[in-house]
Each structure stands twice: as structure tokens, then as C-alpha cells.
Short mmCIF file of C-alpha atoms in Angstrom, two decimals:
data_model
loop_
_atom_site.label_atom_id
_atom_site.label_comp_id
_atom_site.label_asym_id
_atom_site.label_seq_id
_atom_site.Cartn_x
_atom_site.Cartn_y
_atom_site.Cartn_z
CA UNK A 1 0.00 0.00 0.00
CA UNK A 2 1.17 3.66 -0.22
CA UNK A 3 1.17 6.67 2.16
CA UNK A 4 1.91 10.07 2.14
CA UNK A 5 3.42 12.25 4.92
CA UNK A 6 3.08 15.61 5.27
CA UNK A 7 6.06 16.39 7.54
CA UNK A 8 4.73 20.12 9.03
CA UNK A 9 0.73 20.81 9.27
CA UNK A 10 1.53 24.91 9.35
CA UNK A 11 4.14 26.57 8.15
CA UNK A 12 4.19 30.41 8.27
CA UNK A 13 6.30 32.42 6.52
CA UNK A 14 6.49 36.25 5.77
CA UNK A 15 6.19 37.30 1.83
CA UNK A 16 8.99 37.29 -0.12
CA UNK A 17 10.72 34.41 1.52
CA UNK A 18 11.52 31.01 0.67
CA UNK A 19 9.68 28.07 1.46
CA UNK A 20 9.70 24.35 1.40
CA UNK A 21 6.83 22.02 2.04
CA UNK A 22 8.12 18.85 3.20
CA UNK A 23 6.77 15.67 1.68
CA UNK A 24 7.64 11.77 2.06
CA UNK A 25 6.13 8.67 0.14
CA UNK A 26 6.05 4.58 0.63
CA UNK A 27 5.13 2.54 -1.85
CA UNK A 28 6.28 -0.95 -2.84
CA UNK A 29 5.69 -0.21 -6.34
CA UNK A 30 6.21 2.55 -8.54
CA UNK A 31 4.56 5.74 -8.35
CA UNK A 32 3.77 9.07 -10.13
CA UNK A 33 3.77 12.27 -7.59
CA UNK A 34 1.76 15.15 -7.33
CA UNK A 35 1.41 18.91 -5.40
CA UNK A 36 -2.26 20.21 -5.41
CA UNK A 37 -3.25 23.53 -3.92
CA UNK A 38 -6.48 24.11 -2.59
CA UNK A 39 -7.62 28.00 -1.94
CA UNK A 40 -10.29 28.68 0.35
CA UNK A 41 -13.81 27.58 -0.77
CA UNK A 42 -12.10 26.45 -4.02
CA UNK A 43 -11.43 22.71 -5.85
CA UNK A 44 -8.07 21.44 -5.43
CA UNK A 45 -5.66 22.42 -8.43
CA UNK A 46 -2.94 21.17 -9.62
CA UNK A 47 0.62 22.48 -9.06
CA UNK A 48 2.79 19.99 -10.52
CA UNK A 49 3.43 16.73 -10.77
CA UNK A 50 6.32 14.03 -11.37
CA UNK A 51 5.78 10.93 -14.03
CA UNK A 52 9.81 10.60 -15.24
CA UNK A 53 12.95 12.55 -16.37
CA UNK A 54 14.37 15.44 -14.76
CA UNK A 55 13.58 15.35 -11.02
CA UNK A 56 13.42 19.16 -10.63
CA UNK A 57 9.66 20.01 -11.71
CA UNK A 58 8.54 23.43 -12.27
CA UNK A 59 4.98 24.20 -12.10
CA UNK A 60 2.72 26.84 -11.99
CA UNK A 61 2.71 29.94 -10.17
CA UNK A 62 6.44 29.70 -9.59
CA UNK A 63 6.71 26.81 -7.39
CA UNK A 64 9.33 23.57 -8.11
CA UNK A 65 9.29 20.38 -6.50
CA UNK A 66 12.62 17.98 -6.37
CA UNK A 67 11.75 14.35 -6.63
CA UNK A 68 14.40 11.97 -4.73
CA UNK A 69 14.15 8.41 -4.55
CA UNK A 70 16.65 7.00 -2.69
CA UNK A 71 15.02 9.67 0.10
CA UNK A 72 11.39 8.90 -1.15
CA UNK A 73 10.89 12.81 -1.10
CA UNK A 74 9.01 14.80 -3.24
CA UNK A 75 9.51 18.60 -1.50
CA UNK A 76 7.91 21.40 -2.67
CA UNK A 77 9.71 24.91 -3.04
CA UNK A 78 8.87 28.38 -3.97
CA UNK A 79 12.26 31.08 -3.31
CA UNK A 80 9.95 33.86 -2.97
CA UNK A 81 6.26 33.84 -1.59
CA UNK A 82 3.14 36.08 -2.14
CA UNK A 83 0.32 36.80 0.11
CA UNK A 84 -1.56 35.17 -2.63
CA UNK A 85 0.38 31.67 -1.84
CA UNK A 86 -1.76 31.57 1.05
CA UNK A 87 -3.43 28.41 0.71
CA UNK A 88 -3.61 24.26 1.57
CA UNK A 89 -0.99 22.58 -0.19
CA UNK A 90 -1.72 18.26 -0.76
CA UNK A 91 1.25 16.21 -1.66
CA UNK A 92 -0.02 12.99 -3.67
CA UNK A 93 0.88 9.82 -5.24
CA UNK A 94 -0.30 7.17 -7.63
CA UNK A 95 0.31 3.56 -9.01
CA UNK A 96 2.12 4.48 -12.22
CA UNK A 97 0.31 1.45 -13.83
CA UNK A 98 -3.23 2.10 -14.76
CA UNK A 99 -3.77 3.76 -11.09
CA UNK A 100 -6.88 5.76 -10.73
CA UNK A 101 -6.91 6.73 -6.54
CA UNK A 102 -4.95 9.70 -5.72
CA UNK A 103 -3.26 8.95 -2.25
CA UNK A 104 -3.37 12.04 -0.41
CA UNK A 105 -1.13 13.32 2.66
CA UNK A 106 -3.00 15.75 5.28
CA UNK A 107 -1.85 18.80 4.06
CA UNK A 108 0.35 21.54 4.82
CA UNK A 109 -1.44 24.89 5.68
CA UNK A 110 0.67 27.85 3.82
CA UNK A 111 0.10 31.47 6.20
CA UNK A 112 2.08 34.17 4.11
CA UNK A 113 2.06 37.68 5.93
CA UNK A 114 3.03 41.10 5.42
CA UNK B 1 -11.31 27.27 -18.94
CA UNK B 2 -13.89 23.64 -18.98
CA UNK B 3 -13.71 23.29 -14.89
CA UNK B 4 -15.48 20.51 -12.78
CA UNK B 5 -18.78 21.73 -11.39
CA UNK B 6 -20.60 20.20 -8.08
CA UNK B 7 -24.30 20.78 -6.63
CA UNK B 8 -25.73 21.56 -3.79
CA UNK B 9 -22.33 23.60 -2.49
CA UNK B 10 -23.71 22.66 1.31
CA UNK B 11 -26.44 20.11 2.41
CA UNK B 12 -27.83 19.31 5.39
CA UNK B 13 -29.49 16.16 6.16
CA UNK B 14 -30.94 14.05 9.08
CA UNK B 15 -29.58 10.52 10.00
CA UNK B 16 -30.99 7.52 8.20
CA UNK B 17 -31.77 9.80 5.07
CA UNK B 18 -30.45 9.36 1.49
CA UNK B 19 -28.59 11.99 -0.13
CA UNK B 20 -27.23 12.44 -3.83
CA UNK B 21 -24.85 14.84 -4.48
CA UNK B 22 -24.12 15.54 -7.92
CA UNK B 23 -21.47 16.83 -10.37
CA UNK B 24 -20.77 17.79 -14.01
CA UNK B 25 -16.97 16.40 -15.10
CA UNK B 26 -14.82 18.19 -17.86
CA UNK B 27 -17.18 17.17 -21.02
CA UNK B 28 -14.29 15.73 -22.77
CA UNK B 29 -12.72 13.14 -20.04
CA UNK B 30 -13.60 9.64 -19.71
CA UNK B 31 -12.30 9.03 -15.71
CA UNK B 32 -14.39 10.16 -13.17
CA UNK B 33 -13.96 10.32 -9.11
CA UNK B 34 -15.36 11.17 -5.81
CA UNK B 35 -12.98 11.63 -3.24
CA UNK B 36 -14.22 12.68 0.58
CA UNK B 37 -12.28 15.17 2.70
CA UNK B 38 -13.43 14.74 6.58
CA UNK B 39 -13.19 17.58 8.41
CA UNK B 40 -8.98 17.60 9.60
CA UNK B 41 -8.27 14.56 8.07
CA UNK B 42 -6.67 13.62 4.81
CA UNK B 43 -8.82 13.55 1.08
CA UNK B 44 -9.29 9.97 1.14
CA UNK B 45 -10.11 8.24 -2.22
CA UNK B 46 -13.68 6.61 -2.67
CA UNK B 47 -14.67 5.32 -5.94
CA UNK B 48 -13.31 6.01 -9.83
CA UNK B 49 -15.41 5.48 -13.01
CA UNK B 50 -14.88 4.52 -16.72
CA UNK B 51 -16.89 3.82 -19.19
CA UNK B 52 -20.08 3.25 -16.70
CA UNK B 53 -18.03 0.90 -14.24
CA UNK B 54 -16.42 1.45 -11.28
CA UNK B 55 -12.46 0.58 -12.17
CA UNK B 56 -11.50 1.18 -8.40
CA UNK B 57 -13.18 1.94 -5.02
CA UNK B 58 -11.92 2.01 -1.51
CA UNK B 59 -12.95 0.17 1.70
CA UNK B 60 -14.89 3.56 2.47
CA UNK B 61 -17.09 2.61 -0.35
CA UNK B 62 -19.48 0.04 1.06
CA UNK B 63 -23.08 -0.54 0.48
CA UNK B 64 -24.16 2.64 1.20
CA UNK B 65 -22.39 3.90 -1.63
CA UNK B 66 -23.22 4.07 -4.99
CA UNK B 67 -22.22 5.63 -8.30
CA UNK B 68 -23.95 6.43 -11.56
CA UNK B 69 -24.00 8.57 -15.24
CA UNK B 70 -27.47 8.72 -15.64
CA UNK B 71 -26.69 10.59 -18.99
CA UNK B 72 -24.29 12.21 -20.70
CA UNK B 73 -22.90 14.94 -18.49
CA UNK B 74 -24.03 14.37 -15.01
CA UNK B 75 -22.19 11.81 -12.46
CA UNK B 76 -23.33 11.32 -9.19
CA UNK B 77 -22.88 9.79 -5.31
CA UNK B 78 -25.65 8.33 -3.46
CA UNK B 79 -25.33 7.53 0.18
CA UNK B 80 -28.54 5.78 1.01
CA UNK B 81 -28.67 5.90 4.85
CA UNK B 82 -26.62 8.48 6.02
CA UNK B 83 -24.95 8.05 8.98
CA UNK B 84 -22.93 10.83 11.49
CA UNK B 85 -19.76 9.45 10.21
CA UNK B 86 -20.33 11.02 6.88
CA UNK B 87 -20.09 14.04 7.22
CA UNK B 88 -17.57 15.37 5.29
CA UNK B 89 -16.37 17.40 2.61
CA UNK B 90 -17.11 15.33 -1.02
CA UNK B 91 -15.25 16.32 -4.25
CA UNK B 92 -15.85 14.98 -7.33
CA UNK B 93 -12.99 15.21 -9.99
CA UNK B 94 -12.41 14.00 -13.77
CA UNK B 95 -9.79 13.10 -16.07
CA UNK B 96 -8.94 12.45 -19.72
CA UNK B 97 -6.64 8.70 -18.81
CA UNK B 98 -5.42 6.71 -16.15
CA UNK B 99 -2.07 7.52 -13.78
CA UNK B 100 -0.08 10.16 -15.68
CA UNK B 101 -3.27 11.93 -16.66
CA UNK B 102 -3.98 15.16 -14.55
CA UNK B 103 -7.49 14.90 -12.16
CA UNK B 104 -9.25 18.31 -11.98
CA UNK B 105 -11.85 18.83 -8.88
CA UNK B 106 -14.40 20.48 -8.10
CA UNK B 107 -15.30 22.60 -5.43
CA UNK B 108 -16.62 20.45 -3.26
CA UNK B 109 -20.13 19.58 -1.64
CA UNK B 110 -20.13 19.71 2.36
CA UNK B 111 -22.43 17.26 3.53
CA UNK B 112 -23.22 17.27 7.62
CA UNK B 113 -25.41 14.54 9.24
CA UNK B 114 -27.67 15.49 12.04
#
């Protein structure tokens, strides 16, 4: 079976700084990875996500993620934040062959003041 | 931008009552899902679609679950006899393939059981 761990629940951080959200897989098997964000009273959107190649992915709104197998990490990075960041952020997996459930972690609550 | 769209936004309901909640996938993808986020805990996987089966579904999904496309654009949950426990927030989400391919979501229903 897989899991997902979502190393910090909050993580507050003033704008224009970095930040890393920390996330950790098992699986047996191989996987595909994925960051959604999730703004208040919204769906959950897609950041990025990790099927092969390069490990460093870029995605949207400026953010990167690092895959790393041998550490079975998948963290997610931004160097400079916006109030606007403010938001849930879901680390995910899935079976790379024919999977259809999105394993979730518990999230990582982003706070980005002024 | 095609989004996923989900009805009622909130319902209420008493115990013991059946409740559909309903949603309207991107018009082009063939996957659909309903995942359920309880309130502080992770968004757990519950059932995914294709081509009017269920390909996958969770130990959540019992019984008291069910699924349907009762035509061409609609896909919806039934619980039949709601119980506390349910209450939760449900999202529905589509997709064009398996694994690789990207799951959008909608916003969300929030279901609470009296």
C-alpha cells in the first residue's frame, strides 16, 4: 500500500521568503507524484506533478518540486512567496500502472504575511 | 477554462436519510472520481469510473455507496442511509486517462449529518 506524509501541518512564513513544504512517500511499487493547492472555498488544483525525467519540476505559479528516490521525497519549493500563496498545499501519489486513486497526505497549511 | 462543477455547495441532512450529491466532469474526459475530505483529516479516495463501471473503489465505499451517469454529463454519489460518520467534505474530480493523466476537482459539496 502507499502513504503520504506531510512532515509540518503549518508553516508560516512572511512574503517574499523562501519556502519548502516537506513531503515523504512509501510505496512498494512505482509511483507518479503530485502537489495540489487548494484555496479557500475552491477545488483542489494542480501544481505539478512528477511521471519521469528530470527530477526538478517546475509548475505553476512559480513553485518547483525535487523528486528523490533514494530519500522517497518529493519537497515542494517556492524562493519567494506572495500573500496570494496563502493556501492548503496536498502532496499525492499514484500507481504508475493504470492507477486511478490519488493517495493524499494531510496537508500543509501555507500562512504568508506582510 | 472547462472546470469541474458540483451541486448543492452545502447540504444538510438528518440521520438515516439518502442523499445524492451531484457533479458535471470536464465534457471531454472519460475518468471520473469522488474523493471525501473529513473535516482535519486527509482527502481519502472513494470510488473512480470509466466507461459506466467502477475501475477502483476504496474500503470507504461500502453498500451505502453508490455511483452512476445517468446521462451524458451528469455523475453522481448516493449515500442511502446516512450516517454521522459522513459528514464530510465530497469532491468529485475528472480526467482524460489513467495515472499520468492530470485529475481536476471540483469545489466540493459539504455534507453534515444530524
Amino acid at each position: 500500500a502507499q502513504s503520504v506524509t506531510q512532515l509540518d501541518s503549518q508553516v508560516p512564513v512572511f512574503e517574499e521568503a523562501p519556502v519548502e513544504l516537506r513531503c515523504n512517500y512509501s510505496s512498494s511499487v512505482s509511483v507518479y507524484l503530485f502537489w495540489y493547492v487548494q484555496y479557500p472555498n475552491q477545488g483542489l488544483q494542480l501544481l505539478l506533478k512528477y511521471l519521469s525525467g528530470s527530477t526538478l519540476v517546475k509548475g505553476i505559479n512559480g513553485f518547483e518540486a525535487e523528486f528523490n528516490k533514494s530519500q522517497t521525497s518529493f519537497h515542494l519549493r517556492k524562493p519567494s512567496v506572495h500573500i496570494s500563496d496563502t493556501a492548503e498545499y496536498f502532496c499525492a501519489v499514484i500507481l504508475n500502472q493504470a492507477g486511478t486513486a490519488l493517495i493524499f497526505g494531510k496537508g500543509t497549511t501555507l500562512s504568508v504575511s506582510s | 477554462e472547462p472546470e469541474v462543477t458540483q451541486t448543492p455547495s452545502h447540504q444538510v441532512t438528518q440521520m438515516g436519510q439518502e442523499v445524492i450529491l451531484r457533479c458535471v466532469p470536464i465534457s471531454n474526459h472519460l475518468y471520473f472520481y469522488w474523493y471525501r475530505q473529513i473535516l482535519g483529516q486527509k482527502v481519502e479516495f472513494l470510488v473512480s469510473f470509466y466507461n459506466n463501471e467502477i475501475s477502483e473503489k476504496s474500503e470507504i465505499f461500502d453498500d451505502q455507496f453508490s455511483v452512476e451517469r445517468p446521462d451524458g454529463s451528469n455523475f453522481t454519489l448516493k449515500i442511502r442511509s446516512t450516517k454521522l460518520e459522513d459528514s464530510a467534505m465530497y469532491f468529485c474530480a475528472s480526467s482524460l486517462g489513467l495515472a499520468e493523466e492530470t485529475q481536476y476537482f471540483g469545489p466540493g459539496t459539504r455534507l453534515l449529518v444530524l
